mmCIF file of C-alpha atoms in Angstrom:
data_model
loop_
_atom_site.group_PDB
_atom_site.id
_atom_site.type_symbol
_atom_site.label_atom_id
_atom_site.label_comp_id
_atom_site.label_asym_id
_atom_site.label_seq_id
_atom_site.Cartn_x
_atom_site.Cartn_y
_atom_site.Cartn_z
ATOM 1 C CA UNK A 1 0.000 0.000 0.000
ATOM 2 C CA UNK A 2 1.220 3.494 -0.827
ATOM 3 C CA UNK A 3 0.220 6.706 0.959
ATOM 4 C CA UNK A 4 1.400 10.194 0.017
ATOM 5 C CA UNK A 5 1.270 13.433 1.924
ATOM 6 C CA UNK A 6 2.458 16.760 0.509
ATOM 7 C CA UNK A 7 6.044 16.081 1.585
ATOM 8 C CA UNK A 8 6.403 12.322 2.053
ATOM 9 C CA UNK A 9 5.664 8.978 0.477
ATOM 10 C CA UNK A 10 5.000 5.935 2.683
ATOM 11 C CA UNK A 11 5.102 2.295 1.646
ATOM 12 C CA UNK A 12 3.285 -0.274 3.820
ATOM 13 C CA UNK A 13 3.600 -4.055 3.514
ATOM 14 C CA UNK A 14 1.915 -6.781 5.534
ATOM 15 C CA UNK A 15 4.230 -9.309 7.147
ATOM 16 C CA UNK A 16 2.987 -12.738 8.291
ATOM 17 C CA UNK A 17 5.260 -14.676 10.664
ATOM 18 C CA UNK A 18 4.024 -18.170 11.381
ATOM 19 C CA UNK A 19 4.800 -19.889 14.661
ATOM 20 C CA UNK A 20 4.309 -23.567 15.183
ATOM 21 C CA UNK A 21 1.748 -24.375 17.885
ATOM 22 C CA UNK A 22 2.134 -27.833 19.424
ATOM 23 C CA UNK A 23 -0.597 -29.206 21.603
ATOM 24 C CA UNK A 24 -1.386 -32.682 22.900
ATOM 25 C CA UNK A 25 -5.109 -32.085 22.353
ATOM 26 C CA UNK A 26 -4.970 -30.441 18.911
ATOM 27 C CA UNK A 27 -3.284 -31.231 15.619
ATOM 28 C CA UNK A 28 -0.169 -29.340 14.601
ATOM 29 C CA UNK A 29 -1.081 -25.800 13.528
ATOM 30 C CA UNK A 30 0.550 -22.506 12.712
ATOM 31 C CA UNK A 31 -0.656 -19.182 14.112
ATOM 32 C CA UNK A 32 0.476 -16.076 12.217
ATOM 33 C CA UNK A 33 1.840 -12.990 13.923
ATOM 34 C CA UNK A 34 0.777 -10.173 11.611
ATOM 35 C CA UNK A 35 2.558 -6.822 11.451
ATOM 36 C CA UNK A 36 2.626 -3.971 8.975
ATOM 37 C CA UNK A 37 6.064 -2.762 7.957
ATOM 38 C CA UNK A 38 6.261 0.942 7.076
ATOM 39 C CA UNK A 39 8.880 2.841 5.067
ATOM 40 C CA UNK A 40 9.105 6.629 4.717
ATOM 41 C CA UNK A 41 10.570 8.572 1.790
ATOM 42 C CA UNK A 42 10.947 12.357 1.925
ATOM 43 C CA UNK A 43 9.930 14.095 -1.325
ATOM 44 C CA UNK A 44 12.531 16.838 -1.759
ATOM 45 C CA UNK A 45 13.795 18.876 -4.676
ATOM 46 C CA UNK A 46 16.378 16.190 -5.533
ATOM 47 C CA UNK A 47 13.830 13.370 -5.627
ATOM 48 C CA UNK A 48 12.748 10.784 -3.055
ATOM 49 C CA UNK A 49 15.057 10.262 -0.073
ATOM 50 C CA UNK A 50 14.710 7.256 2.248
ATOM 51 C CA UNK A 51 14.131 8.466 5.847
ATOM 52 C CA UNK A 52 13.351 5.379 7.917
ATOM 53 C CA UNK A 53 11.305 2.269 8.633
ATOM 54 C CA UNK A 54 9.146 0.952 11.433
ATOM 55 C CA UNK A 55 6.317 -1.471 12.093
ATOM 56 C CA UNK A 56 2.943 -1.661 13.815
ATOM 57 C CA UNK A 57 1.055 -4.645 15.126
ATOM 58 C CA UNK A 58 -1.749 -5.878 12.853
ATOM 59 C CA UNK A 59 -2.803 -5.276 9.255
ATOM 60 C CA UNK A 60 -4.523 -2.583 7.187
ATOM 61 C CA UNK A 61 -7.622 -4.632 6.367
ATOM 62 C CA UNK A 62 -8.521 -7.046 3.602
ATOM 63 C CA UNK A 63 -9.820 -4.608 0.962
ATOM 64 C CA UNK A 64 -6.843 -3.492 -1.144
ATOM 65 C CA UNK A 65 -8.630 -0.343 -2.375
ATOM 66 C CA UNK A 66 -9.239 0.910 1.192
ATOM 67 C CA UNK A 67 -5.863 0.230 2.818
ATOM 68 C CA UNK A 68 -4.364 3.641 1.988
ATOM 69 C CA UNK A 69 -7.280 5.366 3.799
ATOM 70 C CA UNK A 70 -5.995 3.804 7.033
ATOM 71 C CA UNK A 71 -2.845 5.944 6.784
ATOM 72 C CA UNK A 72 -2.570 9.666 7.460
ATOM 73 C CA UNK A 73 -0.093 12.297 8.511
ATOM 74 C CA UNK A 74 -0.678 14.329 11.671
ATOM 75 C CA UNK A 75 1.806 16.979 12.783
ATOM 76 C CA UNK A 76 4.628 15.305 10.763
ATOM 77 C CA UNK A 77 3.824 11.919 12.294
ATOM 78 C CA UNK A 78 2.538 8.895 10.398
ATOM 79 C CA UNK A 79 -0.832 7.757 11.765
ATOM 80 C CA UNK A 80 -1.828 4.127 11.136
ATOM 81 C CA UNK A 81 -5.143 2.373 11.866
ATOM 82 C CA UNK A 82 -4.473 -1.364 12.137
ATOM 83 C CA UNK A 83 -6.540 -4.442 12.955
ATOM 84 C CA UNK A 84 -5.313 -7.260 15.175
ATOM 85 C CA UNK A 85 -6.823 -10.719 15.584
ATOM 86 C CA UNK A 86 -9.237 -12.739 13.479
ATOM 87 C CA UNK A 87 -12.590 -11.336 12.345
ATOM 88 C CA UNK A 88 -14.025 -14.835 11.790
ATOM 89 C CA UNK A 89 -13.398 -15.815 15.413
ATOM 90 C CA UNK A 90 -14.762 -12.534 16.809
ATOM 91 C CA UNK A 91 -11.529 -11.429 18.492
ATOM 92 C CA UNK A 92 -10.425 -8.700 16.063
ATOM 93 C CA UNK A 93 -9.691 -5.305 17.605
ATOM 94 C CA UNK A 94 -8.411 -2.057 16.163
ATOM 95 C CA UNK A 95 -5.840 0.519 17.174
ATOM 96 C CA UNK A 96 -4.422 3.835 16.075
ATOM 97 C CA UNK A 97 -0.627 4.184 16.205
ATOM 98 C CA UNK A 98 1.361 7.377 15.593
ATOM 99 C CA UNK A 99 5.001 7.087 14.516
ATOM 100 C CA UNK A 100 7.674 9.794 14.453
ATOM 101 C CA UNK A 101 10.791 9.806 12.266
ATOM 102 C CA UNK A 102 13.894 9.438 14.448
ATOM 103 C CA UNK A 103 17.460 8.590 13.354
ATOM 104 C CA UNK A 104 16.518 6.391 10.404
ATOM 105 C CA UNK A 105 13.563 4.751 12.156
ATOM 106 C CA UNK A 106 9.841 5.317 12.525
ATOM 107 C CA UNK A 107 9.296 5.076 16.285
ATOM 108 C CA UNK A 108 5.934 4.805 18.030
ATOM 109 C CA UNK A 109 4.966 7.942 19.961
ATOM 110 C CA UNK A 110 1.440 6.974 21.053
ATOM 111 C CA UNK A 111 -1.168 4.273 20.591
ATOM 112 C CA UNK A 112 -4.952 4.349 21.056
ATOM 113 C CA UNK A 113 -6.479 2.728 23.040
ATOM 114 C CA UNK A 114 -4.042 3.383 25.872
ATOM 115 C CA UNK A 115 -4.057 3.710 29.656
ATOM 116 C CA UNK A 116 -5.213 7.345 29.634
ATOM 117 C CA UNK A 117 -7.846 6.727 26.915
ATOM 118 C CA UNK A 118 -8.953 3.077 27.061
ATOM 119 C CA UNK A 119 -11.972 3.580 24.752
ATOM 120 C CA UNK A 120 -11.929 0.830 22.134
ATOM 121 C CA UNK A 121 -12.345 1.450 18.420
ATOM 122 C CA UNK A 122 -15.247 -0.787 17.424
ATOM 123 C CA UNK A 123 -17.121 -3.457 19.300
ATOM 124 C CA UNK A 124 -16.130 -7.164 19.427
ATOM 125 C CA UNK A 125 -16.646 -8.822 16.047
ATOM 126 C CA UNK A 126 -16.822 -5.569 14.087
ATOM 127 C CA UNK A 127 -14.438 -4.876 11.261
ATOM 128 C CA UNK A 128 -13.421 -1.528 9.818
ATOM 129 C CA UNK A 129 -15.342 -0.641 6.658
ATOM 130 C CA UNK A 130 -14.058 2.915 6.184
ATOM 131 C CA UNK A 131 -11.450 5.299 7.571
ATOM 132 C CA UNK A 132 -10.630 8.898 6.679
ATOM 133 C CA UNK A 133 -8.167 11.419 8.095
ATOM 134 C CA UNK A 134 -9.464 14.993 7.772
ATOM 135 C CA UNK A 135 -7.539 17.807 9.429
ATOM 136 C CA UNK A 136 -7.175 17.009 13.115
ATOM 137 C CA UNK A 137 -9.902 14.322 13.083
ATOM 138 C CA UNK A 138 -9.978 10.662 12.125
ATOM 139 C CA UNK A 139 -13.298 9.087 11.177
ATOM 140 C CA UNK A 140 -13.680 5.298 11.343
ATOM 141 C CA UNK A 141 -16.708 3.173 10.465
ATOM 142 C CA UNK A 142 -16.949 -0.304 11.965
ATOM 143 C CA UNK A 143 -19.816 -2.692 11.291
ATOM 144 C CA UNK A 144 -21.496 -5.902 12.314
ATOM 145 C CA UNK A 145 -25.181 -5.057 12.870
ATOM 146 C CA UNK A 146 -25.221 -1.244 13.006
ATOM 147 C CA UNK A 147 -22.764 1.333 11.727
ATOM 148 C CA UNK A 148 -20.842 3.043 14.494
ATOM 149 C CA UNK A 149 -19.055 6.075 13.057
ATOM 150 C CA UNK A 150 -16.228 6.924 15.456
ATOM 151 C CA UNK A 151 -14.624 10.364 15.634
ATOM 152 C CA UNK A 152 -11.069 10.429 16.975
ATOM 153 C CA UNK A 153 -9.656 13.794 17.980
ATOM 154 C CA UNK A 154 -6.039 14.243 16.862
ATOM 155 C CA UNK A 155 -5.677 17.931 17.774
ATOM 156 C CA UNK A 156 -3.026 16.861 20.307
ATOM 157 C CA UNK A 157 -1.143 14.084 18.448
ATOM 158 C CA UNK A 158 0.436 12.904 21.701
ATOM 159 C CA UNK A 159 -2.980 12.361 23.319
ATOM 160 C CA UNK A 160 -5.554 11.210 20.728
ATOM 161 C CA UNK A 161 -8.949 10.116 22.055
ATOM 162 C CA UNK A 162 -12.330 8.871 20.869
ATOM 163 C CA UNK A 163 -14.384 12.081 20.864
ATOM 164 C CA UNK A 164 -17.688 10.364 20.114
ATOM 165 C CA UNK A 165 -19.627 7.973 17.924
ATOM 166 C CA UNK A 166 -22.850 7.811 15.968
ATOM 167 C CA UNK A 167 -24.936 4.657 15.444
ATOM 168 C CA UNK A 168 -26.641 4.362 12.052
ATOM 169 C CA UNK A 169 -28.392 1.401 10.400
ATOM 170 C CA UNK A 170 -26.323 -0.219 7.665
ATOM 171 C CA UNK A 171 -22.756 0.900 7.097
ATOM 172 C CA UNK A 172 -20.673 3.425 5.186
ATOM 173 C CA UNK A 173 -17.722 2.130 3.222
ATOM 174 C CA UNK A 174 -16.585 5.485 1.821
ATOM 175 C CA UNK A 175 -16.256 8.783 3.708
ATOM 176 C CA UNK A 176 -15.793 12.133 1.979
ATOM 177 C CA UNK A 177 -15.623 15.705 3.323
ATOM 178 C CA UNK A 178 -18.316 18.111 2.132
ATOM 179 C CA UNK A 179 -17.260 21.592 3.176
ATOM 180 C CA UNK A 180 -15.577 22.224 6.491
ATOM 181 C CA UNK A 181 -18.173 20.809 8.897
ATOM 182 C CA UNK A 182 -19.898 18.006 6.965
ATOM 183 C CA UNK A 183 -18.902 14.406 6.272
ATOM 184 C CA UNK A 184 -20.653 12.344 3.582
ATOM 185 C CA UNK A 185 -20.845 8.610 4.243
ATOM 186 C CA UNK A 186 -21.717 6.383 1.293
ATOM 187 C CA UNK A 187 -22.607 2.778 2.037
ATOM 188 C CA UNK A 188 -25.289 0.140 2.168
ATOM 189 C CA UNK A 189 -28.342 -0.767 4.158
ATOM 190 C CA UNK A 190 -28.014 -4.065 6.019
ATOM 191 C CA UNK A 191 -30.558 -6.640 7.105
#
């Protein structure tokens, strides 16, 4: 996945590491540890310049066309919305991670949920259908039965928090700004 801001280009790749799980009561199986590797390139007058790499726990979703919407830039930090766990077993959860460039690395500065703001992003068994970074806000739509639209305040990038949510029937799988104070959600009704 590629994401571009006005001054940087980011490349994200999903990495699956399989560990062997031995159990007397179950057949041999392999459980993947999934991370997303991130690489930053500065876009200067002399062309792209590699600036550093890092990783976050989880993946950017299963829909290739929507993965880049899970990346944003906030106050010169890369913001990443990742999913951890398995949606089919109902244990998937979501997090926001901000990473700062530092000496050839992208280092984590903050993660949400955290101790100060333990509010979860989505309910158990919900997956992310849409995400959009707009100014100092992040909008995320999760879905299983109803469409919670979460608003995450990023005005202080070192202390992001879930500012609120809105429950709507169905779900939105595309979010688009309309003017300064309106957000258009395009999606589907669900039975």
